[in-house]
Coordinates of C-alpha atoms and ligand atoms in Angstrom, one line a residue:
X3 CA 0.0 51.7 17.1
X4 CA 2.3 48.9 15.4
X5 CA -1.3 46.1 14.7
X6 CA -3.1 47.0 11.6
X7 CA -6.7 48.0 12.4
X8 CA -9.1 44.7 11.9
X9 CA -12.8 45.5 10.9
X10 CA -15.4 43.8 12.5
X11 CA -19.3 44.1 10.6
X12 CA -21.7 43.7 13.1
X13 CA -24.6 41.4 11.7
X14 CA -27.0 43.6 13.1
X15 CA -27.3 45.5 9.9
X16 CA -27.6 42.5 7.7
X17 CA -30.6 41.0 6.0
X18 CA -31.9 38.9 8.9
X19 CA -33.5 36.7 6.4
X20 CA -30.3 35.7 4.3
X21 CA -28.2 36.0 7.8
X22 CA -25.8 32.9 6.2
X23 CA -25.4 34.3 3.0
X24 CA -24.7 38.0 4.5
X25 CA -22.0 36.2 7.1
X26 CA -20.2 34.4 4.3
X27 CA -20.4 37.7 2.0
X28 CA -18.6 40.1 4.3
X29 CA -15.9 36.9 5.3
X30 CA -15.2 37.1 1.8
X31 CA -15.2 40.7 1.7
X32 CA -12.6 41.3 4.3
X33 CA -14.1 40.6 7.0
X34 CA -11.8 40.1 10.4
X35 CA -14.2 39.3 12.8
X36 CA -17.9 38.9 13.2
X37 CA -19.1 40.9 15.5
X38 CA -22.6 39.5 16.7
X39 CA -25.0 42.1 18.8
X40 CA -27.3 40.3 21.6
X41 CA -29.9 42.3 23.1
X42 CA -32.8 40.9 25.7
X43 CA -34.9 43.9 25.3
X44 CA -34.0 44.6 29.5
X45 CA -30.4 45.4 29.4
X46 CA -30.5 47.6 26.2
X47 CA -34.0 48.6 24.0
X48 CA -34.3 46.2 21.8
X49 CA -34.1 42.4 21.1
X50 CA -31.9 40.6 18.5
X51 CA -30.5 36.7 18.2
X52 CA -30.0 34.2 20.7
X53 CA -27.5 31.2 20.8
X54 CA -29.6 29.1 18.5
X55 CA -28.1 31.9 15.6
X56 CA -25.1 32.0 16.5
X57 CA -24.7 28.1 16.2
X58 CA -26.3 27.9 13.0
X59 CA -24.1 30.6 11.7
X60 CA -21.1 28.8 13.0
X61 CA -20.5 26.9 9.9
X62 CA -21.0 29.7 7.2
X63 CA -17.5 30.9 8.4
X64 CA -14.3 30.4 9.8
X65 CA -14.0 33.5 11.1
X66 CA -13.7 34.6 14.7
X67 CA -17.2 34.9 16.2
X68 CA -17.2 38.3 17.9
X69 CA -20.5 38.2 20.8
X70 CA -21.4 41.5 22.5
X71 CA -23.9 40.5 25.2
X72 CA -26.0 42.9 25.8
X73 CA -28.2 40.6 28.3
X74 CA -28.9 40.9 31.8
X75 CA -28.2 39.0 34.0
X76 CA -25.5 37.7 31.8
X77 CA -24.0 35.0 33.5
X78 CA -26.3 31.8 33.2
X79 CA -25.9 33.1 29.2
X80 CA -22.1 32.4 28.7
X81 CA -22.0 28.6 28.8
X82 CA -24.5 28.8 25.9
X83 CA -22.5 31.2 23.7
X84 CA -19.5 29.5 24.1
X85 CA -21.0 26.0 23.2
X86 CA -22.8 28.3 20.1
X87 CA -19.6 28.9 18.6
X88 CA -18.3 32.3 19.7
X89 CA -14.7 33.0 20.2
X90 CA -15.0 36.2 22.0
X91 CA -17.7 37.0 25.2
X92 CA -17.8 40.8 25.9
X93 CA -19.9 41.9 28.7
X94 CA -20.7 45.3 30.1
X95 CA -20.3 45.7 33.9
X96 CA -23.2 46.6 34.7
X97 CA -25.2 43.8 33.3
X98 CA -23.9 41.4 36.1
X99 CA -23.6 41.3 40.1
X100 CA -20.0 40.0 40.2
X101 CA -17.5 41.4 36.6
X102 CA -14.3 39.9 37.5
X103 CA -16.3 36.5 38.2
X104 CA -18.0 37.2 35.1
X105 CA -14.5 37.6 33.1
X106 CA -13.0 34.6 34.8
X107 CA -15.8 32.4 34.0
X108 CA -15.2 33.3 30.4
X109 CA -11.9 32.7 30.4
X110 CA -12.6 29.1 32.0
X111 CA -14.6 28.4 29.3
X112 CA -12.0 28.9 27.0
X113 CA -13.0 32.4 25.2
X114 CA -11.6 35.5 24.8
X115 CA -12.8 38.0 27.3
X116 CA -14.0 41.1 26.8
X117 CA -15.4 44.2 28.4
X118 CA -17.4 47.0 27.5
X119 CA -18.0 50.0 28.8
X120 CA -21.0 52.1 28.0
X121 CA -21.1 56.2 26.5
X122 CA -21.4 57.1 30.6
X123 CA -19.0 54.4 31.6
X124 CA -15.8 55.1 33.1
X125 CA -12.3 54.0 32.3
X126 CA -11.6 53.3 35.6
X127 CA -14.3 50.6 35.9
X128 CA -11.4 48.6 33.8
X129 CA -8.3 49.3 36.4
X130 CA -9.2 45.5 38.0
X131 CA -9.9 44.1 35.5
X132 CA -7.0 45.0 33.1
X133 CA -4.7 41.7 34.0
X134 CA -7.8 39.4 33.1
X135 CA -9.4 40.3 29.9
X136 CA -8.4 39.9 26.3
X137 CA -10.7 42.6 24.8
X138 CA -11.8 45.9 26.0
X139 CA -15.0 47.5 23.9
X140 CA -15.8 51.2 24.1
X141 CA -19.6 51.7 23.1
X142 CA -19.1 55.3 20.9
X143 CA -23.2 55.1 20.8
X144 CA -25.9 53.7 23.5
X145 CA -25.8 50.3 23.2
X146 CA -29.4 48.8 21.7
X147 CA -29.4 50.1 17.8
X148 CA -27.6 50.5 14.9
X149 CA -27.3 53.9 12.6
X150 CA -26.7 56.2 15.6
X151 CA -24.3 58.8 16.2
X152 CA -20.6 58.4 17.4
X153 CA -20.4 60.6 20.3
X154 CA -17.3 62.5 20.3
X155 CA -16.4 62.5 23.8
X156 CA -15.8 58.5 24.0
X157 CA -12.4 59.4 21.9
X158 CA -10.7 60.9 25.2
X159 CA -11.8 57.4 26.6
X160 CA -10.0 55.7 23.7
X161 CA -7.2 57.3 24.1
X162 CA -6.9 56.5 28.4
X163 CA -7.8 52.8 27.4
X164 CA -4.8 52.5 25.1
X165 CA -2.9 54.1 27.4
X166 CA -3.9 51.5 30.1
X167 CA -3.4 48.6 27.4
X168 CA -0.1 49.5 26.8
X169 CA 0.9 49.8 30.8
X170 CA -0.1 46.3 30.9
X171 CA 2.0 45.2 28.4
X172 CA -1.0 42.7 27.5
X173 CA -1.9 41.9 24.1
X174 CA -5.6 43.2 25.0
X175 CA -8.0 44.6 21.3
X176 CA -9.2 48.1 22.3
X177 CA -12.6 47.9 19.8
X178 CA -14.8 50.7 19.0
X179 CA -18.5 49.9 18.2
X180 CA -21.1 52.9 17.4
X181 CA -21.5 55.5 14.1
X182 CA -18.1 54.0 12.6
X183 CA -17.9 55.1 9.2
X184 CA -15.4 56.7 7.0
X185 CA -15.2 59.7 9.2
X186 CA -15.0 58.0 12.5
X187 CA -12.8 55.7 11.6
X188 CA -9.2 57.5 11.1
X189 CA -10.1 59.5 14.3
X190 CA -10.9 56.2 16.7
X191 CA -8.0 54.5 15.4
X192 CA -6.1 58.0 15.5
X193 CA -6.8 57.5 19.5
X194 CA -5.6 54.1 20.0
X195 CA -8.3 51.7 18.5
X196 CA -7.5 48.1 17.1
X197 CA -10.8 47.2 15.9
X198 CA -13.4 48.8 14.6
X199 CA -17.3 47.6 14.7
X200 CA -19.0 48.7 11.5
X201 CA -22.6 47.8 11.0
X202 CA -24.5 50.6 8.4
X203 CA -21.1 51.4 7.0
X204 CA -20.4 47.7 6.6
X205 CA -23.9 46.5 4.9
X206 CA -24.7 49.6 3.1
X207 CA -25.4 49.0 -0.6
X208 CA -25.4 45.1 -0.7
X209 CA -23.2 42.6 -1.3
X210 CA -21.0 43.8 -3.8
X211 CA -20.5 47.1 -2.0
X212 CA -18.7 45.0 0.9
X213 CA -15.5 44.8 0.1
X214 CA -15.3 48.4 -0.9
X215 CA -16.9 49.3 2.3
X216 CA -14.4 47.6 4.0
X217 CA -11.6 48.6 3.0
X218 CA -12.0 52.2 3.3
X219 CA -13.1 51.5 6.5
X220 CA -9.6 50.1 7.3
X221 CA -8.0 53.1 5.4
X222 CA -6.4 51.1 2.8
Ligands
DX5_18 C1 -25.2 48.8 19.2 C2 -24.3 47.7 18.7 C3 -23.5 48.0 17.5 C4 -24.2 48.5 16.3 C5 -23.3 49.3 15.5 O1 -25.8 48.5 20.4 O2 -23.5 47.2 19.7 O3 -22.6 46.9 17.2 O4 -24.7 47.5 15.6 O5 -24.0 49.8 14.4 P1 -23.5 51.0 13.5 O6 -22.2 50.6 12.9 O7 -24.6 51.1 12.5 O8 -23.4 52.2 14.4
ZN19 ZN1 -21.9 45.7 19.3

């Protein structure tokens, strides 16, 4: 591991009615990315923010704009997300017919691509798809809510993703999103990961716990 670990809060846990404010607070903070959650209530149990946040978030930051889709179907979505603001699409493989046409149209729109694979997910599901993406996002919890559990086993995963990453010889981000707090951390980065997703360990305590939340988070 030569990249230093870059932390990315996931605005899920953020006060949805000062979502500007909380954006600009954890850029100040630390913040590398923002990761942004989208759920459709189908794909995953639960339904969050749609393009018309994202876009009016847009100018509360400079910050790379970090969008897990976790919509189904996803394609007729990306267009919208990438004319929103974000910088990064990632999209699970099973929320789509077609994933490599899903990864190429991203990258045709100019984004960083990403793919993420779910808790029961395979590694293998990425051996195509390796040469095309930018980003490869292992869920460590179900997808759909915040506060859960990181379930141990996805560290094994970690640890064949890195390995695949650095076969490549791609610069690819292996990121971790689920139950990523001070505990987790040092063990998913111990396995390979370049970014972690930190919702509840991010946002816990209010603004002026952020930076402090971060950091330790990033082991520094
Ligand atoms: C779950 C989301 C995560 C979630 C992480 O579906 O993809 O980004 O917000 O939340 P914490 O860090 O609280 O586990
Ligand atoms: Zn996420």
């Amino acid at each position: 591991m030569v990249s230093p670990v870059r932390i990315a809060p996931s605005i899920l846990s953020a006060d949805f009615a000062r979502l500007g404010e909380e954006v600009r607070a954890v850029d100040e903070a630390g913040a590398d990315w923002i990761h942004v959650d989208v759920m459709d209530g189908h794909f995953v149990p639960n339904i969050t923010i749609g393009p018309m946040v994202v876009k009016a978030l847009r100018s509360h930051t400079s910050k790379p704009f970090d969008v897990h889709l976790m919509i189904s179907p996803v394609d007729s979505f990306l267009d919208a997300f990438a004319e929103a603001g974000a910088d990064i699409l990632t999209v699970h493989p099973e929320a789509g017919p077609h994933i490599h046409r899903t990864v190429q149209r991203i990258k045709s729109l100019g984004k960083m691509a990403g793919v993420s694979l779910n808790p029961g997910t395979p590694a293998k599901m990425l051996d195509y798809l390796i040469d095309a993406i930018d980003l490869v996002l292992i869920m460590s919890v179900n997808p759909g809510f915040g506060g859960q559990s990181f379930i141990d086993s996805q560290l094994r995963k970690i640890e064949a993703v890195r390995k695949m990453i650095d076969k490549s010889g791609r610069q690819i981000a292996l990121e971790v999103d689920g139950g990523i707090d001070v505990n987790t951390a040092p063990r998913a980065i111990a396995a390979g990961a370049d970014v972690l997703v930190a919702g509840t360990a991010t946002f816990k305590g209010g603004p002026a716990a952020y930076a402090g939340n971060i950091s330790r988070l990033r082991g520094t």
